[in-house]
């Protein structure tokens, strides 16, 4: 079991919408490995091919290209985009609840590959806590604790199997510090680089740190695998992205947006969590289990048991409504964030599982990790993506997708050379991106 201390982040209020900041976790058409009839509890798949080149102390190894990854294809002229859905997990450790292993099986059953944002300290044993020094904090501090031997073994086993099944291993960093006193929102670019390097180090040296030399290596080079993240409590995004850009990251999912197509910010794909329906309430909430909980039971994670069934149904139905309005509308990717937690009797875990079942089995739907979505976005014509960004939430092209994407954006009339008050096109484009 992973040793941890719970800390519930403070609430967010934005534009009259009741939102909670992202919470912290105390646990850390292509079929995925195993297929829909995979046996419950089946052994993890073997590493691809015969390649096994240990890296560093052998905690990680190069084993060849990742299995079960779908190569991106550029949309053909007039082709309707697929409906992407990304299920992601903050913290992503395996503890006594066994939720990591459970959702691996759910993913295999319903054709969903996901992103697991691993917290580095879940692979660092308590007795080695002094190896971690968070920015603006003394060494050995973490608001979510550290690992114990069993938790590290179990988490490493799940991370290894998840990657071999085509899932992505991102990062949720380390100590999960939030708020104005030393929280991630106060960190400089250089402090973020320190936090990132430490998170990578704990993954790249977990066997040495935990004394588990005989366990199998994680089957990837983490310096190449790690291309994206979500920050604790969704704080500190600006400076994190500046640091991440210098360190080879390709995307971030720490923002908040309505359900429209993502864009690049500072060279990274900005793929935020989204404002989605809260059935029966007059506001939207964030597409994350923690935020549904905050709006239902406040700061307590175990509210009125008589409401647990209703609260889970409310989250499931809200996510379904969010899915329907993009699936039938602008086809913007649906981004969903979760934690391996049993808040309010585990009702949100049920809601997520039912959502995966209801979404990922539909035609033209791809439930994929962020990495695969970023690959697809990179393969598209930037002008096509920008044109799709003009579609609002739930908006379907009036004359159909074929005509909408074939016609493309209307050409701007050329401004007379040197006309007074007319800015160059690149300046106008830059201003439109800032909004």
XYZ file of C-alpha atoms in Angstrom:
435
model
C 0.000 0.000 0.000
C 1.291 3.462 -0.828
C 1.900 5.631 2.184
C 0.248 8.993 1.703
C -1.341 11.937 3.442
C -4.519 13.249 1.890
C -4.788 16.904 1.032
C -7.895 18.337 -0.582
C -7.177 21.365 -2.708
C -9.173 24.529 -2.387
C -12.062 25.293 -4.731
C -11.920 27.279 -7.928
C -14.606 29.744 -8.875
C -14.607 31.031 -12.448
C -17.222 33.008 -14.376
C -20.021 32.026 -12.024
C -19.202 28.341 -12.516
C -18.639 26.321 -9.371
C -15.386 24.419 -9.874
C -13.014 22.618 -7.541
C -9.315 22.561 -8.297
C -7.954 19.192 -9.332
C -7.588 16.912 -6.336
C -4.618 14.787 -5.396
C -4.557 11.014 -5.450
C -3.241 8.954 -2.592
C -2.482 5.993 -4.827
C -0.560 6.603 -7.129
C -10.919 0.687 -34.374
C -7.725 -1.118 -33.080
C -7.933 -3.668 -30.305
C -5.546 -3.198 -27.390
C -3.498 -6.064 -26.003
C -5.675 -8.900 -24.812
C -8.734 -7.830 -26.831
C -12.277 -7.551 -25.563
C -12.285 -11.111 -24.216
C -9.094 -10.783 -22.187
C -9.195 -12.954 -19.112
C -9.557 -11.078 -15.813
C -6.249 -10.961 -13.987
C -4.322 -12.283 -16.991
C -0.545 -12.006 -16.847
C 1.070 -8.893 -18.271
C 2.121 -9.208 -21.930
C 5.729 -9.870 -22.803
C 7.954 -7.068 -24.029
C 7.900 -6.650 -27.812
C 10.439 -8.650 -29.781
C 13.699 -9.786 -28.278
C 15.146 -6.315 -27.734
C 16.124 -5.567 -24.133
C 18.750 -2.896 -23.664
C 18.947 -1.818 -20.011
C 19.287 1.895 -19.312
C 21.226 3.182 -16.296
C 20.762 0.880 -13.309
C 18.280 -1.294 -15.220
C 15.147 0.342 -13.808
C 14.156 1.088 -17.403
C 15.133 -0.469 -20.719
C 14.719 0.060 -24.427
C 12.538 -2.778 -25.740
C 11.669 -1.512 -29.197
C 8.666 0.437 -30.483
C 5.626 0.495 -28.219
C 3.017 -2.121 -29.163
C -0.616 -1.356 -30.049
C 0.015 2.252 -31.076
C -1.972 3.516 -34.068
C -0.010 5.642 -36.509
C -1.673 8.976 -37.295
C -3.184 9.698 -40.681
C -3.962 13.079 -42.174
C -7.637 13.730 -42.824
C -8.573 13.344 -46.465
C -10.303 16.233 -48.178
C -13.776 16.558 -46.683
C -13.298 13.613 -44.280
C -15.178 13.798 -40.982
C -12.749 13.719 -38.040
C -12.873 10.792 -35.626
C -14.210 11.352 -32.117
C -11.272 11.223 -29.732
C -11.785 10.597 -26.029
C -8.892 10.704 -23.546
C -9.297 9.117 -20.119
C -6.419 10.098 -17.842
C -5.393 9.359 -14.261
C -3.603 11.739 -11.886
C -1.118 10.085 -9.520
C -1.496 6.611 -11.040
C -0.164 4.364 -8.284
C -1.355 0.893 -7.321
C -2.371 0.537 -3.671
C -4.565 -1.905 -1.744
C -7.648 -0.745 -3.685
C -6.131 -2.240 -6.889
C -7.769 0.400 -9.067
C -4.833 0.740 -11.485
C -4.991 -2.962 -12.337
C -8.796 -2.835 -12.458
C -8.903 -0.040 -15.024
C -6.251 -1.709 -17.138
C -8.712 -4.587 -17.475
C -11.579 -2.176 -18.178
C -9.508 -0.572 -20.928
C -8.770 -3.907 -22.575
C -12.417 -4.914 -22.378
C -13.815 -1.766 -23.974
C -11.050 -0.823 -26.411
C -9.701 2.116 -24.402
C -6.046 3.013 -24.050
C -5.358 5.773 -21.556
C -2.763 8.116 -20.056
C -1.427 7.431 -16.570
C 0.169 10.511 -14.984
C 2.563 8.803 -12.567
C 3.661 10.617 -9.394
C 7.408 10.030 -9.067
C 7.359 9.808 -5.268
C 5.175 6.694 -5.487
C 8.328 4.888 -6.659
C 10.498 6.425 -3.908
C 10.505 4.572 -0.561
C 9.779 6.453 2.644
C 13.264 5.747 4.008
C 14.777 7.466 0.943
C 12.525 10.505 1.168
C 15.506 12.849 1.604
C 16.381 12.244 -2.063
C 13.476 14.535 -2.949
C 13.767 18.284 -2.448
C 10.753 20.122 -3.787
C 11.186 23.732 -4.881
C 10.651 26.094 -1.926
C 10.460 23.166 0.544
C 12.825 21.243 2.785
C 14.072 17.863 1.599
C 11.867 14.876 2.360
C 8.587 16.809 2.146
C 5.594 15.589 0.136
C 1.904 16.364 0.546
C 0.988 12.906 -0.792
C 3.604 10.890 1.069
C 6.003 8.367 -0.451
C 5.957 4.705 -1.449
C 6.342 1.571 0.638
C 7.931 -1.613 -0.692
C 4.694 -3.365 -1.675
C 3.264 -0.233 -3.251
C 6.418 0.300 -5.321
C 6.409 -3.313 -6.516
C 2.747 -3.152 -7.459
C 2.984 0.248 -9.119
C 6.024 -0.745 -11.198
C 4.229 -3.925 -12.288
C 1.168 -1.961 -13.405
C 3.178 0.748 -15.178
C 5.120 -1.898 -17.102
C 1.993 -3.771 -18.172
C 0.096 -0.592 -19.038
C 2.813 0.592 -21.423
C 2.997 -2.800 -23.150
C -0.760 -2.570 -23.721
C -0.385 0.730 -25.573
C -1.105 3.150 -22.728
C 0.973 6.256 -22.024
C 3.029 7.037 -18.911
C 3.057 10.781 -18.258
C 3.846 12.584 -15.009
C 1.956 14.245 -12.175
C 5.344 15.288 -10.773
C 6.106 14.595 -7.113
C 4.978 16.207 -3.866
C 1.689 17.735 -5.069
C 2.147 21.117 -3.400
C -0.750 23.516 -3.984
C -1.726 26.975 -2.815
C 0.089 30.289 -2.299
C 2.704 29.049 0.205
C 5.283 27.213 -1.887
C 2.674 25.657 -4.182
C 3.428 24.827 -7.799
C 1.665 27.999 -8.895
C 4.508 30.026 -7.341
C 7.373 28.092 -8.960
C 9.755 29.642 -11.465
C 10.714 28.040 -14.769
C 13.982 26.795 -13.254
C 12.156 25.359 -10.230
C 9.830 23.480 -12.561
C 12.842 22.050 -14.383
C 14.155 20.768 -11.051
C 10.817 19.134 -10.249
C 10.643 17.505 -13.685
C 14.196 16.171 -13.444
C 13.485 14.702 -10.020
C 10.268 13.045 -11.212
C 12.216 11.453 -14.061
C 15.004 10.380 -11.727
C 12.672 8.485 -9.395
C 11.306 6.511 -12.357
C 14.746 5.905 -13.872
C 16.257 4.700 -10.564
C 13.367 3.020 -8.720
C 15.079 -0.385 -8.520
C 18.158 1.067 -6.810
C 16.190 3.359 -4.509
C 13.854 0.549 -3.399
C 16.413 -2.278 -3.419
C 14.403 -4.262 -5.980
C 17.174 -5.251 -8.392
C 15.534 -8.549 -9.380
C 12.299 -7.031 -10.689
C 11.700 -6.524 -14.395
C 12.611 -3.189 -15.905
C 10.041 -0.703 -17.095
C 10.091 -1.344 -20.864
C 10.735 2.195 -22.089
C 13.280 4.992 -22.101
C 11.586 7.544 -19.846
C 13.525 10.435 -21.347
C 11.718 9.648 -24.612
C 8.446 8.342 -23.183
C 7.714 11.415 -21.051
C 6.142 14.062 -23.293
C 3.225 15.384 -21.241
C 1.773 16.137 -17.832
C -0.950 17.609 -15.695
C 0.102 19.934 -12.883
C -1.133 19.490 -9.291
C -4.408 21.343 -8.687
C -4.085 22.711 -12.251
C -1.760 25.418 -10.909
C 1.471 26.778 -12.364
C 0.700 26.000 -15.998
C 2.424 29.018 -17.554
C 5.898 28.492 -16.088
C 5.578 24.725 -16.337
C 4.937 24.956 -20.071
C 7.948 27.209 -20.555
C 10.105 24.658 -18.728
C 8.493 21.704 -20.485
C 9.101 23.171 -23.927
C 12.853 23.248 -23.201
C 12.762 19.648 -21.926
C 11.159 17.931 -24.907
C 7.517 17.847 -23.795
C 4.846 17.981 -26.503
C 1.614 18.685 -24.608
C 0.091 19.839 -21.344
C -3.336 19.064 -19.850
C -3.438 21.521 -16.951
C -5.776 24.119 -18.418
C -9.533 24.690 -18.426
C -11.552 25.206 -21.609
C -14.896 24.670 -23.223
C -15.300 21.722 -25.591
C -13.568 23.006 -28.717
C -10.556 21.789 -30.681
C -7.184 22.316 -28.935
C -4.416 24.598 -30.107
C -0.711 25.045 -29.503
C 0.574 27.443 -26.843
C 4.290 28.216 -26.539
C 5.021 25.321 -28.879
C 3.098 22.705 -26.865
C -0.329 21.261 -27.538
C -2.595 22.788 -24.917
C -5.138 19.997 -24.349
C -7.106 21.119 -21.292
C -9.752 19.602 -19.090
C -13.171 20.871 -20.142
C -16.337 22.445 -18.796
C -19.046 19.786 -18.976
C -22.670 19.493 -17.814
C -23.655 19.002 -14.174
C -27.123 17.436 -14.681
C -29.784 19.065 -12.539
C -27.597 22.082 -11.788
C -27.429 25.489 -13.473
C -23.699 25.439 -14.116
C -20.968 23.393 -15.784
C -18.140 21.761 -13.864
C -14.718 20.454 -14.817
C -14.431 17.053 -16.524
C -12.834 15.400 -13.505
C -14.117 13.145 -10.710
C -12.777 15.475 -7.990
C -14.794 18.409 -9.295
C -18.031 16.468 -9.355
C -17.300 15.438 -5.761
C -16.630 19.017 -4.599
C -19.937 20.137 -6.091
C -21.778 17.255 -4.419
C -20.259 16.679 -0.987
C -18.056 19.737 -0.532
C -14.693 19.231 1.141
C -15.588 15.836 2.585
C -14.699 12.874 0.406
C -17.247 10.592 2.125
C -20.573 12.394 2.158
C -24.122 11.168 2.727
C -24.175 7.442 1.744
C -27.790 7.740 0.619
C -26.610 10.098 -2.141
C -23.692 8.007 -3.468
C -25.677 6.270 -6.219
C -27.218 9.547 -7.378
C -23.882 11.377 -7.354
C -22.217 8.710 -9.479
C -25.124 8.711 -11.916
C -24.903 12.499 -12.083
C -21.245 12.357 -13.082
C -21.810 9.554 -15.596
C -24.762 11.361 -17.177
C -22.850 14.655 -17.291
C -19.950 13.004 -19.109
C -22.390 11.306 -21.484
C -23.992 14.643 -22.292
C -20.550 16.127 -22.882
C -19.722 13.214 -25.179
C -22.979 13.466 -27.126
C -22.581 17.159 -27.852
C -19.154 16.667 -29.448
C -19.878 13.278 -31.050
C -22.966 14.728 -32.728
C -21.459 18.214 -33.004
C -17.989 19.672 -33.523
C -16.094 16.397 -32.855
C -13.669 18.140 -30.479
C -11.693 15.640 -28.367
C -13.323 14.919 -24.989
C -10.780 15.092 -22.148
C -11.579 13.385 -18.827
C -9.407 13.367 -15.697
C -9.667 10.964 -12.758
C -7.975 9.683 -9.596
C -7.633 6.147 -8.266
C -9.811 6.959 -5.261
C -12.911 5.589 -3.510
C -14.445 8.971 -2.823
C -18.108 8.777 -1.811
C -18.047 5.005 -1.697
C -16.313 4.579 -5.055
C -19.242 6.008 -6.985
C -17.012 8.005 -9.348
C -15.019 4.903 -10.296
C -18.306 3.275 -11.300
C -19.235 6.394 -13.274
C -15.926 6.345 -15.129
C -16.200 2.653 -15.937
C -19.739 3.066 -17.266
C -18.585 6.061 -19.307
C -15.753 4.061 -20.877
C -18.202 1.285 -21.754
C -20.726 3.707 -23.230
C -18.280 5.824 -25.251
C -15.385 3.688 -26.401
C -17.517 1.029 -28.072
C -19.266 3.449 -30.448
C -18.447 3.777 -34.170
C -15.803 6.357 -35.173
C -14.687 6.763 -31.543
C -11.034 6.445 -30.568
C -10.278 6.231 -26.841
C -6.560 6.948 -26.877
C -3.763 8.391 -24.728
C -2.740 12.035 -25.040
C 0.381 10.997 -26.943
C -1.675 9.457 -29.738
C -3.983 12.474 -29.880
C -0.945 14.782 -30.116
C 0.473 12.623 -32.919
C -2.809 12.912 -34.827
C -2.983 16.676 -34.321
C 0.598 17.036 -35.587
C -0.304 15.078 -38.723
C -3.099 17.485 -39.719
C -2.965 20.653 -41.782
C -2.780 23.492 -39.198
C -5.247 25.508 -41.283
C -7.767 22.658 -41.089
C -7.452 22.472 -37.295
C -7.850 26.222 -36.979
C -10.949 26.065 -39.181
C -12.419 23.339 -36.943
C -11.726 25.563 -33.925
C -14.336 27.972 -35.271
C -17.045 25.410 -34.431
C -18.497 26.137 -31.014
C -19.537 23.580 -28.393
C -22.026 21.147 -29.914
C -22.010 22.958 -33.274
C -22.268 20.800 -36.386
C -21.226 22.206 -39.783
C -24.480 23.499 -41.284
C -23.835 22.032 -44.713
C -22.125 18.842 -43.534
C -18.540 17.914 -42.780
C -17.561 17.220 -46.364
C -18.443 20.680 -47.621
C -17.178 22.374 -44.440
C -13.716 20.811 -44.653
C -13.474 20.880 -48.431
C -14.325 24.560 -48.642
C -12.113 25.570 -45.735
C -11.921 29.081 -44.290
C -12.880 31.993 -46.540
C -9.922 33.792 -48.025
C -9.171 37.191 -46.505
C -9.230 40.058 -48.986
C -5.747 41.356 -49.573
C -5.092 44.685 -47.883
C -3.653 47.450 -50.059
C 0.095 47.661 -49.637
C 0.942 50.165 -46.924
C -2.712 50.897 -46.145
C -3.026 53.017 -43.036
C -4.113 51.159 -39.927
C -3.828 47.671 -41.465
C -1.549 45.275 -39.590
C 0.438 42.501 -41.290
C -1.400 39.146 -41.466
C 1.015 37.459 -39.054
C 0.302 40.076 -36.387
C -3.453 39.651 -36.815
C -3.078 35.855 -36.525
C -1.014 36.204 -33.366
C -3.657 38.414 -31.782
C -6.437 35.971 -32.646
C -4.477 33.133 -30.973
C -4.120 35.062 -27.726
C -7.830 34.800 -27.016
